[in-house]
Short mmCIF file of C-alpha atoms and ligand atoms in Angstrom, two decimals:
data_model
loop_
_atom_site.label_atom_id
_atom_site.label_comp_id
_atom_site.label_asym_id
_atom_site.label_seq_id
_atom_site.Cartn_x
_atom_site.Cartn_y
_atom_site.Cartn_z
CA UNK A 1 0.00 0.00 0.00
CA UNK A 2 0.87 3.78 -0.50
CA UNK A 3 1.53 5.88 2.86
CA UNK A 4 -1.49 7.68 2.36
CA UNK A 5 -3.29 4.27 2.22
CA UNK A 6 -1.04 3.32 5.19
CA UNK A 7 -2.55 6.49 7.12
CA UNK A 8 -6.31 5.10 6.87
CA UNK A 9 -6.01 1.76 6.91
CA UNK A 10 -2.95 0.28 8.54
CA UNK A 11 -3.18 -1.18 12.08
CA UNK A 12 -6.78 -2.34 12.51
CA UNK A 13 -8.49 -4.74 10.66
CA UNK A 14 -11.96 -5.26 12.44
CA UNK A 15 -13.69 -8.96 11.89
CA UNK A 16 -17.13 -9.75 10.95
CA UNK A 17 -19.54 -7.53 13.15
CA UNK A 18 -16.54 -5.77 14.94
CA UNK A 19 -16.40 -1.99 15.32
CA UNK A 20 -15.30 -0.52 12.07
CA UNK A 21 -13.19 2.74 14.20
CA UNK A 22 -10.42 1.47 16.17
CA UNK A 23 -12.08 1.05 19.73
CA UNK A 24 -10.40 2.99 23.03
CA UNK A 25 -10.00 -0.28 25.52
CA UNK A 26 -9.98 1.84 28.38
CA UNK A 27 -9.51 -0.67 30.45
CA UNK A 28 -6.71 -1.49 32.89
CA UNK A 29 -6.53 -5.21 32.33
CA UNK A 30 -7.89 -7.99 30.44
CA UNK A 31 -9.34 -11.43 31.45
CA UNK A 32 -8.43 -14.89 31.35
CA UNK A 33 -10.50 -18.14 31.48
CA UNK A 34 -7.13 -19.64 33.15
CA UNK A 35 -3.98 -18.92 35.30
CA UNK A 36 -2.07 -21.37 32.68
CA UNK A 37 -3.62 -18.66 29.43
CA UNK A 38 -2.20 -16.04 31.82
CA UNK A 39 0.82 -17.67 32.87
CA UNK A 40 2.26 -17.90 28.99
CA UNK A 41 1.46 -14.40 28.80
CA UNK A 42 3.68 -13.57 31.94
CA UNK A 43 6.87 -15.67 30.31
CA UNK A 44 6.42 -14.50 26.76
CA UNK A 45 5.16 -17.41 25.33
CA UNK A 46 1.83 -16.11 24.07
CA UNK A 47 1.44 -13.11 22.90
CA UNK A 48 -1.90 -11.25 24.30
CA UNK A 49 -2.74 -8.48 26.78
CA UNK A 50 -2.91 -8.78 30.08
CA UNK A 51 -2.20 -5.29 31.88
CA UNK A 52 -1.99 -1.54 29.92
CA UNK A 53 1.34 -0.91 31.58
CA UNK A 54 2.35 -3.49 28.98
CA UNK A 55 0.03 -3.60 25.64
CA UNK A 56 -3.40 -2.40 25.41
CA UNK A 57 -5.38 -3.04 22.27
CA UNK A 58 -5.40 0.50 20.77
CA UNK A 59 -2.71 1.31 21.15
CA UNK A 60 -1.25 -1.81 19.79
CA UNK A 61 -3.58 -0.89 16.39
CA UNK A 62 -1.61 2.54 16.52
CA UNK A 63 1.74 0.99 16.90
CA UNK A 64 1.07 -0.80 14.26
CA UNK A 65 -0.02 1.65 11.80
CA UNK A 66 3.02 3.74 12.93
CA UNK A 67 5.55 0.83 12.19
CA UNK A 68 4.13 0.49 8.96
CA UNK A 69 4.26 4.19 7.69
CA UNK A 70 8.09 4.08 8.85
CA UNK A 71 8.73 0.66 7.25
CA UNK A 72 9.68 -0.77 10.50
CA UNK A 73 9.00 -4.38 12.23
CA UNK A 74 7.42 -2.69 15.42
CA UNK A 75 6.60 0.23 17.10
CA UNK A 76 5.90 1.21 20.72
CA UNK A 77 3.88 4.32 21.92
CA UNK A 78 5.18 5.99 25.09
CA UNK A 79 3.46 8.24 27.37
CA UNK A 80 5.89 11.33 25.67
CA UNK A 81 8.15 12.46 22.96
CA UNK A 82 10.58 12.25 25.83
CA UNK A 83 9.90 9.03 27.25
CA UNK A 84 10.07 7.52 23.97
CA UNK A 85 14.32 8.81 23.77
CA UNK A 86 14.75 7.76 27.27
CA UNK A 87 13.31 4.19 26.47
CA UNK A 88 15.93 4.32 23.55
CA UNK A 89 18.97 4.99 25.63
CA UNK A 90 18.06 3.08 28.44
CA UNK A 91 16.80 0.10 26.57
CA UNK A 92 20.80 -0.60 25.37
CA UNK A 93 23.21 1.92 27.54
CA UNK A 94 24.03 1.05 31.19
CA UNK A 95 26.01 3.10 33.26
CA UNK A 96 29.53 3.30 32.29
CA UNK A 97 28.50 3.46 28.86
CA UNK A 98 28.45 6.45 26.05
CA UNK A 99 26.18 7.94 23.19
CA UNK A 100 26.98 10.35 20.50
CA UNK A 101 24.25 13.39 20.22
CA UNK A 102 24.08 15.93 17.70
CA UNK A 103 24.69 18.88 19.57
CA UNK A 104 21.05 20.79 17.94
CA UNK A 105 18.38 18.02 19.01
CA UNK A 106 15.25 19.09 20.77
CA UNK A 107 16.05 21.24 24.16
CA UNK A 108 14.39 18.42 26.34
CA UNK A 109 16.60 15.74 25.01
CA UNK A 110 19.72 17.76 25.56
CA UNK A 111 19.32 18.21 28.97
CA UNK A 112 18.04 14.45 28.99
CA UNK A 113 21.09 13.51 27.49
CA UNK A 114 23.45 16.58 28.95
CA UNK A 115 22.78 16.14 32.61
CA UNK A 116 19.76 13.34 33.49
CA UNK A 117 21.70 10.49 31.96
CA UNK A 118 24.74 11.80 32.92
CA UNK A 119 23.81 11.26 36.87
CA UNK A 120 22.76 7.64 36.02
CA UNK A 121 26.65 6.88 34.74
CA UNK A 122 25.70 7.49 30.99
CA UNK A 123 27.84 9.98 29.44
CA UNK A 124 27.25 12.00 26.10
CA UNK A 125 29.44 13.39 23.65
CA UNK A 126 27.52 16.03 22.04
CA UNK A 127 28.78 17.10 17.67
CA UNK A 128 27.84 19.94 15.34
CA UNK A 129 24.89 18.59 13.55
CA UNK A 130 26.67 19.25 10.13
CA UNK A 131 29.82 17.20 11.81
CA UNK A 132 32.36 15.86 9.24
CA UNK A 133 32.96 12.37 9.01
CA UNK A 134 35.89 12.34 10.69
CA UNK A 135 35.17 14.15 13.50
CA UNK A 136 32.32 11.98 14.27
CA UNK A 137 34.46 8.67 13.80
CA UNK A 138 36.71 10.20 16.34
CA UNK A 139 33.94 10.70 18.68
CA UNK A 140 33.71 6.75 19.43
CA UNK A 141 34.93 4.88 22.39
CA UNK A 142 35.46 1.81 23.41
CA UNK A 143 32.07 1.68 25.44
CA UNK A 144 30.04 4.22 22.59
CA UNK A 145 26.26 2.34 22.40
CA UNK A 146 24.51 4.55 20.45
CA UNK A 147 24.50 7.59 18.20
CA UNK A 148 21.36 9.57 18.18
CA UNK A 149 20.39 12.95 15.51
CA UNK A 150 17.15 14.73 14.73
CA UNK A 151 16.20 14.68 11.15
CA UNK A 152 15.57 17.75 11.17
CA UNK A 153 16.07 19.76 14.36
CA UNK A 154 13.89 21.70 17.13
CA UNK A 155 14.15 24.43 16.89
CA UNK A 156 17.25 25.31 15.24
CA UNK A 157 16.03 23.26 11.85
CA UNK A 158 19.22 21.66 10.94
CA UNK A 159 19.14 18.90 8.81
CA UNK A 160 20.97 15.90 9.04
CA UNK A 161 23.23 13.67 6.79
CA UNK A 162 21.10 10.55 7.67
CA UNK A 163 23.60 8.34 5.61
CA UNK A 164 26.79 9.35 6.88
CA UNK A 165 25.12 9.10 10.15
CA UNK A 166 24.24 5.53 9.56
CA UNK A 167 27.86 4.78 8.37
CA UNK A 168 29.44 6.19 10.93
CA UNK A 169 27.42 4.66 13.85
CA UNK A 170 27.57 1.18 11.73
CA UNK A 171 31.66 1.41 11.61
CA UNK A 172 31.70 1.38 15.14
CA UNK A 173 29.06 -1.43 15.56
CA UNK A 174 26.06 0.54 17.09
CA UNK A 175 22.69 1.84 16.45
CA UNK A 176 21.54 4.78 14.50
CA UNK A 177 18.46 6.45 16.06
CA UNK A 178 16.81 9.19 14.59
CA UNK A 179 14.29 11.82 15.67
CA UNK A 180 11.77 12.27 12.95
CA UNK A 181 9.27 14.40 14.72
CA UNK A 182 9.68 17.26 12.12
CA UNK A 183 9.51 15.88 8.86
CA UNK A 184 7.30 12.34 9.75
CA UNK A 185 7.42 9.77 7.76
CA UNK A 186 5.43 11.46 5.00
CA UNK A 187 8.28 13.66 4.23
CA UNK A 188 11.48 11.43 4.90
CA UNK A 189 11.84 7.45 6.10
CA UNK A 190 15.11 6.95 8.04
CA UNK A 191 14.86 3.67 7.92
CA UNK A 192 15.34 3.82 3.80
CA UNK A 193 18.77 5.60 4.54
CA UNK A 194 20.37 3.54 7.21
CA UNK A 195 18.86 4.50 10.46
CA UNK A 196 18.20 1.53 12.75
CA UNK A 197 15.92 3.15 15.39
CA UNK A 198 13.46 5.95 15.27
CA UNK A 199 11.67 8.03 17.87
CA UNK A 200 8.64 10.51 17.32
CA UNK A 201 7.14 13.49 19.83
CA UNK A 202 3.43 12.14 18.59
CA UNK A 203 2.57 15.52 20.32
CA UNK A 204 3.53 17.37 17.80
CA UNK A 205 2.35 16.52 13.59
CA UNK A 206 1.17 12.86 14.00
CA UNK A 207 -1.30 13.89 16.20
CA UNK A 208 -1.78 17.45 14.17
CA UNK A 209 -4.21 19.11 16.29
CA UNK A 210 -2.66 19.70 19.82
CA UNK A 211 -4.44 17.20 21.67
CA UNK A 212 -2.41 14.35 23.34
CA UNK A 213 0.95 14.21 24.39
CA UNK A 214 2.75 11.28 22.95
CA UNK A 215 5.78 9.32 21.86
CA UNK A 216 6.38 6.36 20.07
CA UNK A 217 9.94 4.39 19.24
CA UNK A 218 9.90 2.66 16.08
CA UNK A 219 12.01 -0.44 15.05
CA UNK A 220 13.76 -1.36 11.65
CA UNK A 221 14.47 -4.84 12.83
CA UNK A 222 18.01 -4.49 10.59
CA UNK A 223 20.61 -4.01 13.01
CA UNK A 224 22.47 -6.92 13.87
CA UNK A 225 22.85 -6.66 17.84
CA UNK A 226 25.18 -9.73 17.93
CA UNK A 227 28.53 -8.26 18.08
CA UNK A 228 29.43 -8.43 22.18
CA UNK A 229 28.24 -4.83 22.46
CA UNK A 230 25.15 -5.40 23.56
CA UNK A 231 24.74 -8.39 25.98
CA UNK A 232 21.59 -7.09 27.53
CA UNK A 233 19.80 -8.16 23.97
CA UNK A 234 22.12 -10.81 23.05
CA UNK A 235 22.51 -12.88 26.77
CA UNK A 236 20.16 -14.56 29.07
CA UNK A 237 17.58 -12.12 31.07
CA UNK A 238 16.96 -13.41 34.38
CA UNK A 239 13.90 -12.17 34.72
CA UNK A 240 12.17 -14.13 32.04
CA UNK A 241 13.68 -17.37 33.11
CA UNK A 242 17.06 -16.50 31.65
CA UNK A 243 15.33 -15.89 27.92
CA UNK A 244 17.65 -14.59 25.11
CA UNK A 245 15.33 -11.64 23.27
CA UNK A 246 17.87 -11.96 19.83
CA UNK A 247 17.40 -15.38 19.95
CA UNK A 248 13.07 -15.27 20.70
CA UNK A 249 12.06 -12.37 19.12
CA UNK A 250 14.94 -12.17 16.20
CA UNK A 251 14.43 -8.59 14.16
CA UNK A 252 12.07 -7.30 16.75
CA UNK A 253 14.59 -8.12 19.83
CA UNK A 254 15.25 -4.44 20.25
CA UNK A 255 11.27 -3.58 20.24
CA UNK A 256 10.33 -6.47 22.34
CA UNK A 257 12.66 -5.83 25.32
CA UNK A 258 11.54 -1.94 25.18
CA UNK A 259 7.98 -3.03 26.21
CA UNK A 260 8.86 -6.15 28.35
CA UNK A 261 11.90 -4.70 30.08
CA UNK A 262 11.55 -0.70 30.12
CA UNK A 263 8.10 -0.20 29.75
CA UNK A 264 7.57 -2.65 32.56
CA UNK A 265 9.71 -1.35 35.11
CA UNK A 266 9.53 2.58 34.18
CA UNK A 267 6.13 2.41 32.75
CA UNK A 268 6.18 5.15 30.50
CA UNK A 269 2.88 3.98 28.95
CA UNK A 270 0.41 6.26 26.65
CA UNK A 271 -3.55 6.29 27.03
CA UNK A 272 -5.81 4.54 25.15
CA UNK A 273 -7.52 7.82 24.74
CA UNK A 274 -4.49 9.29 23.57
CA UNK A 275 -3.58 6.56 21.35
CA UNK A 276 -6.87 6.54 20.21
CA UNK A 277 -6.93 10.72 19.17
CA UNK A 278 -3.39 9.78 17.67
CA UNK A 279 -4.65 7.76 15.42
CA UNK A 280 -6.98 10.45 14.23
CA UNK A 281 -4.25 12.54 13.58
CA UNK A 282 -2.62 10.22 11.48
CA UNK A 283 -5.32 9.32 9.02
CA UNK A 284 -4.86 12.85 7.50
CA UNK A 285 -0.88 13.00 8.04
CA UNK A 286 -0.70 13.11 4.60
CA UNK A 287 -3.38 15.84 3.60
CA UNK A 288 -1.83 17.99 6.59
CA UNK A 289 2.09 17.62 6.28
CA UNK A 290 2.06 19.03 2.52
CA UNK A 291 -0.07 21.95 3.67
CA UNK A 292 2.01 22.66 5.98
CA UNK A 293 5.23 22.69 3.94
CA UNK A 294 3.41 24.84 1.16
CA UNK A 295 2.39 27.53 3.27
CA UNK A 296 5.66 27.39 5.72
CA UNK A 297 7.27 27.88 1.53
CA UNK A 298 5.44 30.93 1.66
CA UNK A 299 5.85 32.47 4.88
CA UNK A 300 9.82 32.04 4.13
CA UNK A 301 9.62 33.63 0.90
CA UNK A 302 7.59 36.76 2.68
CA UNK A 303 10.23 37.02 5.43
CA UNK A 304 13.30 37.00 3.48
CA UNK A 305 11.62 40.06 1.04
CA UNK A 306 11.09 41.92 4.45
CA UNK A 307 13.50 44.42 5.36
CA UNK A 308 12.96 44.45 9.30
CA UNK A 309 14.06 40.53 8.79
CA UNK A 310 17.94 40.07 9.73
CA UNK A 311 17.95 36.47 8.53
CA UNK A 312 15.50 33.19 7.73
CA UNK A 313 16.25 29.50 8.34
CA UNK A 314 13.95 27.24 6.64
CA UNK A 315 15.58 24.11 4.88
CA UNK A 316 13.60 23.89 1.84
CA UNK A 317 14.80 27.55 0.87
CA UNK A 318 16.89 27.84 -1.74
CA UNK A 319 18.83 29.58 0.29
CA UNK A 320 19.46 27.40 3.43
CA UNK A 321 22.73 25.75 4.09
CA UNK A 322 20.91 22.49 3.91
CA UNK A 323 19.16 23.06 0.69
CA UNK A 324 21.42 20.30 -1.20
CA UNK A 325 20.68 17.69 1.75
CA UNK A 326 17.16 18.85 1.59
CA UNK A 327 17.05 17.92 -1.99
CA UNK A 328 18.39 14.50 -1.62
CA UNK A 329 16.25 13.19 1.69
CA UNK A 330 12.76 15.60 1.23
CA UNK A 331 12.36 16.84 -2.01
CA UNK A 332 8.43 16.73 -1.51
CA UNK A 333 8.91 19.24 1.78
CA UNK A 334 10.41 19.33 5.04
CA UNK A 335 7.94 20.87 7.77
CA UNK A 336 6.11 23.89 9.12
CA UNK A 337 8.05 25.83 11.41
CA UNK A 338 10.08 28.21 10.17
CA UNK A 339 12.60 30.24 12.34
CA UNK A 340 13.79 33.94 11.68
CA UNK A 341 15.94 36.80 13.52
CA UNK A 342 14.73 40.16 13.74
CA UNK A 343 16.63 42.92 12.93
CA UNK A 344 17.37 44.94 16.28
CA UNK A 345 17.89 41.94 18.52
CA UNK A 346 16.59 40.17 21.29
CA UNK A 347 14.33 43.27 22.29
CA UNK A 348 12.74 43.58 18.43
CA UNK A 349 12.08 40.26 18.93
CA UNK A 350 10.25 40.43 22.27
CA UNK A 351 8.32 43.40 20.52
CA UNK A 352 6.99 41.52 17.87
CA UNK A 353 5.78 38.79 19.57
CA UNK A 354 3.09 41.03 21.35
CA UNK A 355 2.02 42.03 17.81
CA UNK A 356 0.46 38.73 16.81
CA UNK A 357 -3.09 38.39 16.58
CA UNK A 358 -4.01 34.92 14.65
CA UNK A 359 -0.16 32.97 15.69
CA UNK A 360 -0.49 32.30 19.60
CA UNK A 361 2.07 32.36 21.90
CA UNK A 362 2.39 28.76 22.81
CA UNK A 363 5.39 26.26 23.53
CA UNK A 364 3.98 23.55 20.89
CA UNK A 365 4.88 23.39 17.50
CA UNK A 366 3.48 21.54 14.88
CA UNK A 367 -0.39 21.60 14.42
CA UNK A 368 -2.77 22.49 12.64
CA UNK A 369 -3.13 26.38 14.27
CA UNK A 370 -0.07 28.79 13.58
CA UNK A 371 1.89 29.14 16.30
CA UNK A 372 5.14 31.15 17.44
CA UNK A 373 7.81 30.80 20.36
CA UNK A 374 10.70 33.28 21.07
CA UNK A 375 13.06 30.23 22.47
CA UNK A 376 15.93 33.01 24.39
CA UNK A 377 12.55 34.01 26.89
CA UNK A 378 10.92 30.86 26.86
CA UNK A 379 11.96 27.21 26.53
CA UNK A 380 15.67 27.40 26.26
CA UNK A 381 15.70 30.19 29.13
CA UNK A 382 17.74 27.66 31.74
CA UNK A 383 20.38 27.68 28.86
CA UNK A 384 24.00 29.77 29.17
CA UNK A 385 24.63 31.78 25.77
CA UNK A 386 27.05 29.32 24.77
CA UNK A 387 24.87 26.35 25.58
CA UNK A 388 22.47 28.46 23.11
CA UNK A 389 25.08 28.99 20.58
CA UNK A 390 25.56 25.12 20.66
CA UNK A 391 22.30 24.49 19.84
CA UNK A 392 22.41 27.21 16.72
CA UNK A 393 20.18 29.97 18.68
CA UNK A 394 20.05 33.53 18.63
CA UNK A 395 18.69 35.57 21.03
CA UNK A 396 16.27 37.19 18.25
CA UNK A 397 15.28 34.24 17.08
CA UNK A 398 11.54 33.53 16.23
CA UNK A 399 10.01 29.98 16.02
CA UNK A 400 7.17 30.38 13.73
CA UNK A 401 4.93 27.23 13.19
CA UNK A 402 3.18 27.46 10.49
CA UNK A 403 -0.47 25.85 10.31
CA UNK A 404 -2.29 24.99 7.67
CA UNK A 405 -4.93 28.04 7.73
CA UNK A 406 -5.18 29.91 4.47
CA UNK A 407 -1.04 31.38 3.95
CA UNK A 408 -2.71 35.14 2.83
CA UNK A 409 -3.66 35.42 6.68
CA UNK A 410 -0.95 34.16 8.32
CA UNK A 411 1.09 36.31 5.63
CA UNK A 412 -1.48 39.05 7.03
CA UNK A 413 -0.48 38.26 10.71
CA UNK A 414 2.90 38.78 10.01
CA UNK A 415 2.73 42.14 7.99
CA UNK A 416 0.72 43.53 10.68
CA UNK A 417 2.81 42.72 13.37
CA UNK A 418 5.95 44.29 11.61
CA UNK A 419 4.57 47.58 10.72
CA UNK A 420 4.22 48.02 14.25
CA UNK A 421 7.81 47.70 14.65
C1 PLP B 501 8.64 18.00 21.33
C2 PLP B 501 9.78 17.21 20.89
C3 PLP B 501 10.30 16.18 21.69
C4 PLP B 501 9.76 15.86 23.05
O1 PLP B 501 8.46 15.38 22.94
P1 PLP B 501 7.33 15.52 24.07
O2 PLP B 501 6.18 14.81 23.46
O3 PLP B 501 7.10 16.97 24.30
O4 PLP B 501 7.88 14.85 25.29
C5 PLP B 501 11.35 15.44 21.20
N1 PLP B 501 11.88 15.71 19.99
C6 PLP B 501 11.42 16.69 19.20
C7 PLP B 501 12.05 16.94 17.87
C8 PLP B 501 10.36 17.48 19.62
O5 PLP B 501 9.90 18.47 18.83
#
């Protein structure tokens, strides 16, 4: 089937008489005519639900439909965009180990990474998201478990060299995980260029609308884990009876142990009501994502022909720094937001964010209502100026999500809020 096709129908196949929507179980736990049914369930014979913590029945539909639109052998939802990268790192990295980051990923998983994991004995190595080859080869250790990069990044919209990425990590005999909140699967697969694992903030496009916090990690089932990096997949676990997951659950050992191992003892688990509002979301992905892109085109265009506009960073310009890369990995579009300075700094700024009328001041990005964020003031305030610098902000920066309302009023918004400037 074509994504778009994917969007509707993937996941949930109801049987004779069965509701046609996907249902919301909203339920904690499920019931067994047996303590022996329940029992397989418990040691991973069967497969089956048994508590929500674990698997619930929408939201397995919705993982489903999400590992198909990636191309990947299983998917998990977690409760957040950020539970969903700690279930990646912890999943495979025990203390004393180390990850690669690029240095421009989302704010919350830099300080995840920068001083959370850190405490728990898991160091990170942050590089320039446009790092060369070699510098990132010379970033390895000995005890280096995983590299991880944002497709394209929040908020600073870099966009990353998914193959070299891919060949890099693979080199060294780890995982590539990519962030693909931005650009979703409509606009760019990771998987297709060499990326092993995938995360999504469902907050954010999947779900469109602003609705349900989310996350979901996504398997590609294609990296081989049996190279003595990784005994936690690859050696017996004691507590399933001293069970091997690469040698039970083959492709989908990585995806299995997330559920059966993390999202057991963290529990990290989304709603079924959430799931279930996701899964709205993604049955018009594909109507919303290319609106987006075509009037986030536009508001671009109209802010680099505006004089009171120091500089615009949107990927799919002609004039971005990543318009080659752009070309190769989303010719069809990147995203919405779009970020720009304005000319007479941080205090210009400040001033025309209390211009807007139709973008709200929000923290969200990505759905369906314009939106706009001044990062300095708001969520990147606990950072120093060089931390900030790092992550490729300015202190005039704008965040402007662009929704997919007509682009002659958001234009509108914006030329109003300038002349008053
Ligand atoms: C929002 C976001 C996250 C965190 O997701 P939450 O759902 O807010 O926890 C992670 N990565 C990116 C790129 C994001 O935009």
């Amino acid at each position: 089937m074509k994504i778009e096709t994917k969007c509707i129908q993937s996941g949930y196949t109801p049987k004779n008489g069965e509701a046609r929507v996907v249902p919301i179980a909203q339920s904690t736990t499920f019931k067994y005519e047996t303590s022996e049914d329940m029992g397989k369930l418990f040691d991973l014979e069967a497969a089956g639900f048994f508590y929500t913590r674990l698997a619930n029945p929408t939201l397995d539909a919705v993982e489903k439909k999400i590992a198909d639109l990636e191309g990947g052998v299983g998917a998990m939802l977690t409760s957040s965009g950020q539970a969903a990268s700690l279930t990646v790192v912890t999943n495979i990295c025990k203390c004393g180990d180390h990850i690669i980051c690029s240095s421009a990923v989302y704010g919350g998983t830099f300080n995840l990474f920068a001083k959370t994991m850190k405490d728990l004995g898991i160091d990170c190595t942050f590089v320039a998201s446009d790092v060369s080859e070699e510098e990132l080869n010379n970033s390895f250790r000995e005890n280096t478990k995983l590299v991880f990069t944002e497709s394209v990044t929040n908020p600073s919209l870099d966009v990353a060299d998914i193959e070299m990425f891919a060949r890099c990590a693979h080199a060294h005999g780890v995982p590539l995980c990519v962030d693909n909140t931005f650009p979703t699967p409509i606009n760019l697969r990771p998987f297709e260029w060499g990326a092993d694992l995938i995360i999504h903030s469902t907050s954010k496009y999947m779900d469109g609308h602003a609705v349900a916090l989310g996350g979901v990690v996504v398997d590609s089932g294609n990296f081989d884990w049996n190279n003595g990096k990784f005994p936690m997949l690859t050696e017996p676990d004691e507590s399933y009876h001293g069970l091997v997951y690469t040698e039970s659950f083959g492709k989908a050992a990585f995806i299995t142990k997330a559920r059966t191992h993390i999202m057991r003892d963290m529990g990290p688990q989304q709603s079924p009501m959430n799931a279930f509002l996701l899964n709205l979301g993604l049955e018009t992905l594909f109507l919303r994502m290319p609106r987006h892109c075509e009037n986030a085109m536009a508001v671009a265009e109209y802010l680099e022909n505006n004089d009171k506009v120091e500089w615009v960073n949107y990927p799919s310009l002609k004039s971005s720094k990543y318009y080659d890369l752009v070309q190769k990995y989303m010719p069809n579009g990147t995203c919405g937001v779009v970020s720009f300075g304005v000319k007479g700094g941080r205090k210009a700024a400040e001033e025309l964010m209390k211009n807007f009328k139709l973008a709200a001041i929000v923290t969200h990005v990505a759905d369906a209502r314009t939106c706009c964020l001044h990062p300095a003031s708001a969520t990147h305030r606990q950072m120093t100026d060089e931390q900030l610098k790092a992550c490729g902000i300015e202190p005039n920066m704008i965040r402007f999500s662009v929704g997919i309302e007509n682009k002659e009023d958001i234009i509108a918004d914006l030329r109003q809020a300038f002349e008053k400037i």
